[in-house]
Amino acid sequence: MKKLINSVDSLLDESLRGFAIAHGDIVRFNSDPRYIARLAPSKPGKVALISGGGSGHEPLHSGFIGLGMLDAACPGQVFTSPTPDQMLAAAMDVENGGGVLFIVKNYAGDVMNFEIASEMLDCPNASVLVHDDVSIPEHQGMGRRGVAGTTIVEKIVGAAAEAGLNLDSCKALGERVVRSTASMGVALTSCTVPALGKPTFDIADNEIELGVGIHGEKGRERIGLIKASEIVEKLAHTIEEELKPAKGQHVLLHVNGFGATPLIELYLLYNLAHQYWDSRGVKVARSLVGNFTTSLDMAGASITLTLLDDELTRYWDAPVHTAALMWGC
Amino acid sequence: MKKLINSVDSLLDESLRGFAIAHGDIVRFNSDPRYIARLAPSKPGKVALISGGGSGHEPLHSGFIGLGMLDAACPGQVFTSPTPDQMLAAAMDVENGGGVLFIVKNYAGDVMNFEIASEMLDCPNASVLVHDDVSIPEHQGMGRRGVAGTTIVEKIVGAAAEAGLNLDSCKALGERVVRSTASMGVALTSCTVPALGKPTFDIADNEIELGVGIHGEKGRERIGLIKASEIVEKLAHTIEEELKPAKGQHVLLHVNGFGATPLIELYLLYNLAHQYWDSRGVKVARSLVGNFTTSLDMAGASITLTLLDDELTRYWDAPVHTAALMWGC
């Protein structure tokens, strides 16, 4: 394993310290228990948005803290759930009279720990569960995993909270975004978790994993390498079967890199996905291309589609000021 | 070679088309000859800033087109210089009465072709040569390569052009930024150029290349894997010998990923580099961390330092609205 680190044990804290210094105009770092919070206090009465999960998916979630998005994020060790005490401390820190909304990706440890924190928290709180990975059947095992659609949920609900929507409305909006969003990915290589020191899975030089999870979880199908246009066809078709966008429907198209795939390939995938929807009369009205929900050093990418309406579009366009997404302010 | 492409021949055009659609609110794409230009016309009399070079370093340069930065970029094939006809067509397109300033990374093909374009262009024009890679002695061969410092030059000169500085002043400012900037990188793996189909160089599982170029050019030293703190010490020390920042000097610290190194490692490097300068009384006043001058799928990173003064800081902070850098507007 070759990584730019000092030791597996100190990796997370050293990285978070760097993040907090580099973005010291936006965030602050609490080291024990570990969370990152927005530097500027939010408006009194604003719903406090908190997310978190295992590290290794940066910029998700810490890169999404700031005006118009999250109030705090709780990072676990790499690919390991954060603990309830982190969530509780973060919630008590940033709660400002509007209650707390947890945005939780659907993984057993995350779900359980956010539930425990929710029970211990003595202020109004609720959760939105993100489960946008349509490579998995809806009711199998733990159900669908939360993947790159999380960025879309956090941006839209973040804008709504900033606009003054209350806790119930933010939760309902978040669940509507989840229902309107579907993702599917493809891996060309595995990632290597520092504590493990070797690739999470083996894959041959001529194989790809369709429907891979963002921790290297087994996908839907292991096949031989095919052209990008055929890959996009497969991913977009699965998404289409799920969301069934009507002709004329406005959508947000998000092409997300897993970490080691260059932008030149991500924009090529975007071009193909755009063609796919265009040929069906579906209008790509908003776009996001880049590395947002990563899997350490995995090569690969995912496609996410969100069905838009005027309200969701307005919240997507609203100003955001975070380390990883910034516009309108 | 596993890449998300359809064919080596169509890769660049497909990717540029995707880029131009995804950022259709900022740029437009001219396919023959190939260049990307700013969508909104600049103010009459503004110096037109044009850069370019081989593709594979995205978001450099196309991701830096827009308000407060470049007016156009000319992408060559992967790691291949663009041709003078691209530069000439881009210049004639975006020139708006203030003359043209070419920002050129110091590679033989780029330098030659921008010179030819400059001779053919019948409007006032000048060039700034970027040569910030201090891993190479100053007067060896072609001299120092232009690497991640290019982003800093394009941002600062872009802001100055937007503020109304004339061609001579923009050129002088650009050259001052180049003199104030030094970079050095480290590679953990090679990149794979699509047309070649195999890694550019071999490197063992326990080796790193110090001072690597952004096309995988040989560095200063091939050594065994060492800790991140020791790597940062070596890179920062070389930069320090070059720039000799005084105690109390304000600097911009840029940690740039080469493509396949995750953000969690880049922020860790940033933290170490910040400590390095802090311990010497040098004040890190501005920061940029992320993948900006990449080398396709190479794992590794570089450190860039720019000595700041009030003028450079003001131009760095000025509003910018591009695909890859956006703030203040």
XYZ file of C-alpha atoms in Angstrom, chain A residues 1-6 10-19 21-23 55-56 58-59 78 186 188-189 203-208 225-231 259-265 267-272 274 287 289 291 296-297 300-301 323 326-329, chain B residues 1-6 10-19 21-23 55-56 58-59 78 186 188-189 203-208 225-231 259-265 267-272 274 287 289 291 296-297 300-301 323 326-329:
132
model
C 0.000 0.000 0.000
C 1.394 3.406 -1.002
C -0.318 6.375 0.603
C 0.718 9.891 1.571
C 0.225 9.401 5.305
C 2.240 9.226 8.519
C -3.272 9.501 12.922
C -4.515 9.828 9.326
C -8.028 11.049 10.106
C -7.112 13.649 12.718
C -4.231 15.025 10.679
C -6.450 15.314 7.639
C -9.323 16.953 9.524
C -6.927 19.468 11.050
C -5.660 20.336 7.588
C -9.205 20.675 6.305
C -7.168 25.209 8.701
C -7.512 25.385 4.902
C -11.182 26.342 5.270
C -14.417 8.933 6.184
C -12.890 8.235 2.779
C -14.412 13.388 0.848
C -15.517 16.045 0.104
C -12.275 5.409 7.159
C -19.245 1.361 -11.969
C -12.690 -0.122 -12.702
C -10.481 -0.798 -9.696
C -10.756 -7.327 -10.206
C -9.002 -8.367 -13.392
C -7.382 -5.911 -15.803
C -10.203 -6.418 -18.291
C -13.155 -6.410 -15.881
C -15.503 -3.799 -14.423
C -14.552 -3.966 -20.038
C -16.958 -2.343 -22.493
C -17.124 1.080 -24.128
C -18.117 4.102 -22.063
C -21.255 4.499 -24.182
C -22.345 0.958 -23.299
C -21.608 1.521 -19.616
C -11.568 9.304 -6.760
C -9.014 8.036 -9.250
C -10.880 8.661 -12.502
C -9.716 11.871 -14.232
C -12.082 14.715 -15.085
C -11.458 14.131 -18.799
C -13.305 10.800 -18.422
C -16.947 14.870 -18.654
C -17.003 12.223 -21.387
C -19.453 10.167 -19.278
C -21.509 13.298 -18.679
C -21.679 13.917 -22.425
C -22.952 10.377 -23.016
C -26.693 13.902 -21.462
C -25.598 19.519 -13.877
C -19.686 16.838 -12.577
C -15.512 14.029 -7.350
C -10.729 6.738 -1.515
C -8.613 5.829 -4.550
C -14.851 4.541 -11.480
C -17.849 6.811 -11.453
C -15.418 24.039 0.785
C -19.768 27.385 -3.833
C -22.004 29.610 -5.870
C -24.268 32.622 -5.650
C -22.508 34.218 -2.674
C -5.469 -0.106 -19.717
C -8.914 0.434 -18.188
C -10.490 3.793 -18.925
C -14.041 5.090 -19.232
C -13.768 6.027 -22.915
C -15.151 4.994 -26.286
C -12.688 10.546 -29.879
C -11.824 10.954 -26.179
C -10.865 14.629 -26.278
C -13.781 15.883 -28.359
C -16.348 13.870 -26.407
C -14.956 15.168 -23.146
C -14.826 18.792 -24.301
C -18.410 18.557 -25.513
C -19.465 17.273 -22.101
C -17.536 20.049 -20.393
C -22.640 21.404 -21.958
C -22.163 20.957 -18.202
C -20.861 24.526 -17.943
C -5.031 17.774 -22.206
C -4.983 15.438 -19.221
C -8.015 19.078 -16.071
C -9.442 21.271 -14.649
C -3.520 14.329 -24.146
C 5.919 13.616 -5.673
C 3.409 7.342 -6.022
C 2.333 5.840 -9.344
C 7.821 2.370 -10.213
C 8.017 -0.295 -7.529
C 5.362 -0.777 -4.860
C 7.685 0.685 -2.234
C 9.112 3.593 -4.243
C 8.209 7.233 -4.836
C 8.425 5.161 0.470
C 8.787 7.472 3.465
C 6.294 9.132 5.799
C 4.192 12.050 4.569
C 5.925 14.340 7.057
C 9.308 13.454 5.566
C 8.026 13.966 2.024
C -5.512 12.889 -9.906
C -5.689 9.598 -8.029
C -4.758 10.751 -4.530
C -7.823 11.198 -2.295
C -8.657 14.494 -0.597
C -8.130 12.861 2.810
C -4.412 12.598 1.933
C -5.560 17.735 3.455
C -3.079 15.742 5.539
C -0.253 17.049 3.323
C -1.662 20.551 3.642
C -1.632 20.224 7.436
C 2.033 19.173 7.387
C 1.182 24.470 7.059
C -4.856 28.312 0.778
C -6.251 22.339 -1.716
C -6.983 18.561 -7.849
C -4.513 11.935 -15.636
C -4.665 9.071 -13.114
C 0.747 11.916 -5.974
C 0.647 15.590 -5.180
C -16.037 25.722 -13.616
C -15.710 30.092 -7.926
C -15.986 32.685 -5.218
C -17.151 36.199 -4.545
C -19.782 36.287 -7.278
